[in-house]
Amino acid sequence: MISIKGLEVNYGNQLALSVDDLHIGAGEKICLIGKSGSGKSTMLECIFGLREYEGEINRNIQNISLSLQKSDLIPNFTVKTNILMGRFGGRSFFRNLASICKHEPMVDEVLESLNIPEKKNQYVKNLSGGEQQRVLLARALYEEKAVYLLDEPTSALDVANSRNAIETLLSNKADCTVMCAIHNLSLISFFQRIIVMKGGKIVLDDAVANINVEDMGAYFDD
Ligand code: ADP
Ligand code: MG
């Protein structure tokens, strides 16, 4: 599904990412962890094609959804429109316009599943950071892609909402490939595979079932 060989990203003479060989199979559910600055965002953004890199990444970018750490929602549009935009890429202008004007039950469903059904017609600019983060997730839930890359999608949510959001995402995208940078150790158990980054390199890549979550604390900031 995605294979990476000899990937390297440098900023000046500082190494940001170096991955010799990584294969991500279809349907895998992977959490990416590591301290701030360890290269998680760089990795996800390289796979999506947002950053320049050396080396090889084989994947079909058309099939990939990326939810960025910094929200790319449109502040002056409503929550509903921002969610609908998750499918804009693959449809005609008129189909997209029509979707804005009519009732889309799935928009209600995804907002309901993330506990913010009442925000549908509000402007994104009026939402709190945690609410905006859930709109980003709602847009990903609404999208129709084969691969979902998410960069710390629950960093502004409390533990209960974080767990709910990750569970919802993984069950909604059960057939898809999901790679998610996470900051909260309690979320690791929802995934099948864990990749730990340090100084731009992968220092651990294993089945979640094989690791002891307490040992992972050393890789985190707090
Ligand atoms: P993480 O997502 O794990 O916090 P990043 O991938 O954002 O880590 O960053 C990896 C390294 O690359 C860090 O040392 C960071 O400072 C550096 N870096 C990221 N983006 C840039 C940039 N645009 N210019 C210079 N350095 C950058
Ligand atoms: Mg990051």
PDB file of N, CA and C in Angstrom, residues 29-70:
ATOM      1  N   LYS A  29      -3.535  -0.456  11.126  1.00  0.00           N
ATOM      2  CA  LYS A  29      -3.890   0.647  12.035  1.00  0.00           C
ATOM      3  C   LYS A  29      -2.650   0.948  12.873  1.00  0.00           C
ATOM      4  N   ILE A  30      -1.988   2.044  12.515  1.00  0.00           N
ATOM      5  CA  ILE A  30      -0.666   2.324  13.085  1.00  0.00           C
ATOM      6  C   ILE A  30      -0.688   3.612  13.912  1.00  0.00           C
ATOM      7  N   CYS A  31      -0.117   3.562  15.102  1.00  0.00           N
ATOM      8  CA  CYS A  31       0.076   4.815  15.834  1.00  0.00           C
ATOM      9  C   CYS A  31       1.554   5.184  15.783  1.00  0.00           C
ATOM     10  N   LEU A  32       1.770   6.471  15.620  1.00  0.00           N
ATOM     11  CA  LEU A  32       3.122   7.010  15.475  1.00  0.00           C
ATOM     12  C   LEU A  32       3.368   7.849  16.716  1.00  0.00           C
ATOM     13  N   ILE A  33       4.384   7.486  17.487  1.00  0.00           N
ATOM     14  CA  ILE A  33       4.621   8.263  18.697  1.00  0.00           C
ATOM     15  C   ILE A  33       6.068   8.748  18.750  1.00  0.00           C
ATOM     16  N   GLY A  34       6.332   9.636  19.680  1.00  0.00           N
ATOM     17  CA  GLY A  34       7.670  10.193  19.837  1.00  0.00           C
ATOM     18  C   GLY A  34       7.562  11.631  20.316  1.00  0.00           C
ATOM     19  N   LYS A  35       8.652  12.081  20.904  1.00  0.00           N
ATOM     20  CA  LYS A  35       8.685  13.452  21.430  1.00  0.00           C
ATOM     21  C   LYS A  35       8.419  14.474  20.346  1.00  0.00           C
ATOM     22  N   SER A  36       8.056  15.654  20.776  1.00  0.00           N
ATOM     23  CA  SER A  36       7.934  16.770  19.858  1.00  0.00           C
ATOM     24  C   SER A  36       9.280  16.976  19.157  1.00  0.00           C
ATOM     25  N   GLY A  37       9.248  17.118  17.836  1.00  0.00           N
ATOM     26  CA  GLY A  37      10.489  17.296  17.085  1.00  0.00           C
ATOM     27  C   GLY A  37      11.116  15.991  16.616  1.00  0.00           C
ATOM     28  N   SER A  38      10.459  14.853  16.895  1.00  0.00           N
ATOM     29  CA  SER A  38      11.056  13.559  16.527  1.00  0.00           C
ATOM     30  C   SER A  38      10.826  13.190  15.066  1.00  0.00           C
ATOM     31  N   GLY A  39       9.980  13.943  14.364  1.00  0.00           N
ATOM     32  CA  GLY A  39       9.817  13.710  12.924  1.00  0.00           C
ATOM     33  C   GLY A  39       8.463  13.157  12.493  1.00  0.00           C
ATOM     34  N   LYS A  40       7.498  13.107  13.421  1.00  0.00           N
ATOM     35  CA  LYS A  40       6.185  12.518  13.101  1.00  0.00           C
ATOM     36  C   LYS A  40       5.470  13.292  11.991  1.00  0.00           C
ATOM     37  N   SER A  41       5.363  14.603  12.177  1.00  0.00           N
ATOM     38  CA  SER A  41       4.652  15.414  11.171  1.00  0.00           C
ATOM     39  C   SER A  41       5.381  15.359   9.834  1.00  0.00           C
ATOM     40  N   THR A  42       6.704  15.410   9.894  1.00  0.00           N
ATOM     41  CA  THR A  42       7.488  15.359   8.651  1.00  0.00           C
ATOM     42  C   THR A  42       7.185  14.062   7.901  1.00  0.00           C
ATOM     43  N   MET A  43       7.154  12.963   8.629  1.00  0.00           N
ATOM     44  CA  MET A  43       6.857  11.663   8.002  1.00  0.00           C
ATOM     45  C   MET A  43       5.476  11.688   7.333  1.00  0.00           C
ATOM     46  N   LEU A  44       4.451  12.118   8.071  1.00  0.00           N
ATOM     47  CA  LEU A  44       3.090  12.103   7.518  1.00  0.00           C
ATOM     48  C   LEU A  44       2.986  13.048   6.314  1.00  0.00           C
ATOM     49  N   GLU A  45       3.613  14.196   6.438  1.00  0.00           N
ATOM     50  CA  GLU A  45       3.519  15.187   5.348  1.00  0.00           C
ATOM     51  C   GLU A  45       4.315  14.753   4.113  1.00  0.00           C
ATOM     52  N   CYS A  46       5.414  14.024   4.326  1.00  0.00           N
ATOM     53  CA  CYS A  46       6.149  13.473   3.173  1.00  0.00           C
ATOM     54  C   CYS A  46       5.287  12.447   2.446  1.00  0.00           C
ATOM     55  N   ILE A  47       4.636  11.573   3.200  1.00  0.00           N
ATOM     56  CA  ILE A  47       3.818  10.534   2.563  1.00  0.00           C
ATOM     57  C   ILE A  47       2.716  11.189   1.733  1.00  0.00           C
ATOM     58  N   PHE A  48       2.169  12.274   2.246  1.00  0.00           N
ATOM     59  CA  PHE A  48       1.086  12.967   1.529  1.00  0.00           C
ATOM     60  C   PHE A  48       1.625  13.824   0.374  1.00  0.00           C
ATOM     61  N   GLY A  49       2.930  14.076   0.390  1.00  0.00           N
ATOM     62  CA  GLY A  49       3.527  14.868  -0.685  1.00  0.00           C
ATOM     63  C   GLY A  49       3.553  16.358  -0.391  1.00  0.00           C
ATOM     64  N   LEU A  50       3.457  16.708   0.877  1.00  0.00           N
ATOM     65  CA  LEU A  50       3.464  18.121   1.253  1.00  0.00           C
ATOM     66  C   LEU A  50       4.865  18.668   1.483  1.00  0.00           C
ATOM     67  N   ARG A  51       5.820  17.768   1.646  1.00  0.00           N
ATOM     68  CA  ARG A  51       7.199  18.218   1.888  1.00  0.00           C
ATOM     69  C   ARG A  51       8.133  17.661   0.839  1.00  0.00           C
ATOM     70  N   GLU A  52       9.199  18.381   0.613  1.00  0.00           N
ATOM     71  CA  GLU A  52      10.235  17.858  -0.287  1.00  0.00           C
ATOM     72  C   GLU A  52      11.093  16.857   0.461  1.00  0.00           C
ATOM     73  N   TYR A  53      11.482  15.799  -0.235  1.00  0.00           N
ATOM     74  CA  TYR A  53      12.309  14.772   0.410  1.00  0.00           C
ATOM     75  C   TYR A  53      13.226  14.134  -0.613  1.00  0.00           C
ATOM     76  N   GLU A  54      14.229  13.432  -0.084  1.00  0.00           N
ATOM     77  CA  GLU A  54      15.053  12.586  -0.950  1.00  0.00           C
ATOM     78  C   GLU A  54      14.646  11.150  -0.673  1.00  0.00           C
ATOM     79  N   GLY A  55      14.784  10.299  -1.681  1.00  0.00           N
ATOM     80  CA  GLY A  55      14.418   8.896  -1.512  1.00  0.00           C
ATOM     81  C   GLY A  55      13.128   8.582  -2.235  1.00  0.00           C
ATOM     82  N   GLU A  56      12.566   7.446  -1.861  1.00  0.00           N
ATOM     83  CA  GLU A  56      11.421   6.926  -2.610  1.00  0.00           C
ATOM     84  C   GLU A  56      10.229   6.676  -1.702  1.00  0.00           C
ATOM     85  N   ILE A  57       9.070   7.160  -2.112  1.00  0.00           N
ATOM     86  CA  ILE A  57       7.835   6.789  -1.411  1.00  0.00           C
ATOM     87  C   ILE A  57       6.855   6.322  -2.484  1.00  0.00           C
ATOM     88  N   ASN A  58       6.483   5.064  -2.417  1.00  0.00           N
ATOM     89  CA  ASN A  58       5.499   4.555  -3.368  1.00  0.00           C
ATOM     90  C   ASN A  58       4.121   4.532  -2.729  1.00  0.00           C
ATOM     91  N   ARG A  59       3.219   5.295  -3.300  1.00  0.00           N
ATOM     92  CA  ARG A  59       1.830   5.341  -2.824  1.00  0.00           C
ATOM     93  C   ARG A  59       1.018   6.101  -3.854  1.00  0.00           C
ATOM     94  N   ASN A  60      -0.312   5.974  -3.732  1.00  0.00           N
ATOM     95  CA  ASN A  60      -1.195   6.718  -4.611  1.00  0.00           C
ATOM     96  C   ASN A  60      -1.792   7.892  -3.825  1.00  0.00           C
ATOM     97  N   ILE A  61      -1.272   9.077  -4.074  1.00  0.00           N
ATOM     98  CA  ILE A  61      -1.673  10.231  -3.266  1.00  0.00           C
ATOM     99  C   ILE A  61      -3.182  10.504  -3.376  1.00  0.00           C
ATOM    100  N   GLN A  62      -3.768  10.178  -4.505  1.00  0.00           N
ATOM    101  CA  GLN A  62      -5.222  10.398  -4.689  1.00  0.00           C
ATOM    102  C   GLN A  62      -6.053   9.642  -3.654  1.00  0.00           C
ATOM    103  N   ASN A  63      -5.465   8.557  -3.142  1.00  0.00           N
ATOM    104  CA  ASN A  63      -6.196   7.706  -2.190  1.00  0.00           C
ATOM    105  C   ASN A  63      -5.975   8.101  -0.743  1.00  0.00           C
ATOM    106  N   ILE A  64      -5.202   9.165  -0.530  1.00  0.00           N
ATOM    107  CA  ILE A  64      -4.781   9.482   0.844  1.00  0.00           C
ATOM    108  C   ILE A  64      -5.462  10.740   1.368  1.00  0.00           C
ATOM    109  N   SER A  65      -5.891  10.657   2.610  1.00  0.00           N
ATOM    110  CA  SER A  65      -6.423  11.823   3.325  1.00  0.00           C
ATOM    111  C   SER A  65      -5.411  12.202   4.407  1.00  0.00           C
ATOM    112  N   LEU A  66      -5.121  13.482   4.521  1.00  0.00           N
ATOM    113  CA  LEU A  66      -4.229  13.940   5.602  1.00  0.00           C
ATOM    114  C   LEU A  66      -4.946  14.975   6.455  1.00  0.00           C
ATOM    115  N   SER A  67      -5.031  14.718   7.750  1.00  0.00           N
ATOM    116  CA  SER A  67      -5.538  15.729   8.682  1.00  0.00           C
ATOM    117  C   SER A  67      -4.327  16.327   9.380  1.00  0.00           C
ATOM    118  N   LEU A  68      -4.080  17.578   9.103  1.00  0.00           N
ATOM    119  CA  LEU A  68      -2.883  18.244   9.613  1.00  0.00           C
ATOM    120  C   LEU A  68      -2.999  18.588  11.087  1.00  0.00           C
ATOM    121  N   GLN A  69      -1.829  18.739  11.698  1.00  0.00           N
ATOM    122  CA  GLN A  69      -1.789  19.143  13.107  1.00  0.00           C
ATOM    123  C   GLN A  69      -2.356  20.555  13.253  1.00  0.00           C
ATOM    124  N   LYS A  70      -1.954  21.430  12.337  1.00  0.00           N
ATOM    125  CA  LYS A  70      -2.531  22.782  12.331  1.00  0.00           C
ATOM    126  C   LYS A  70      -3.760  22.730  11.444  1.00  0.00           C
TER     127      LYS A  70
END
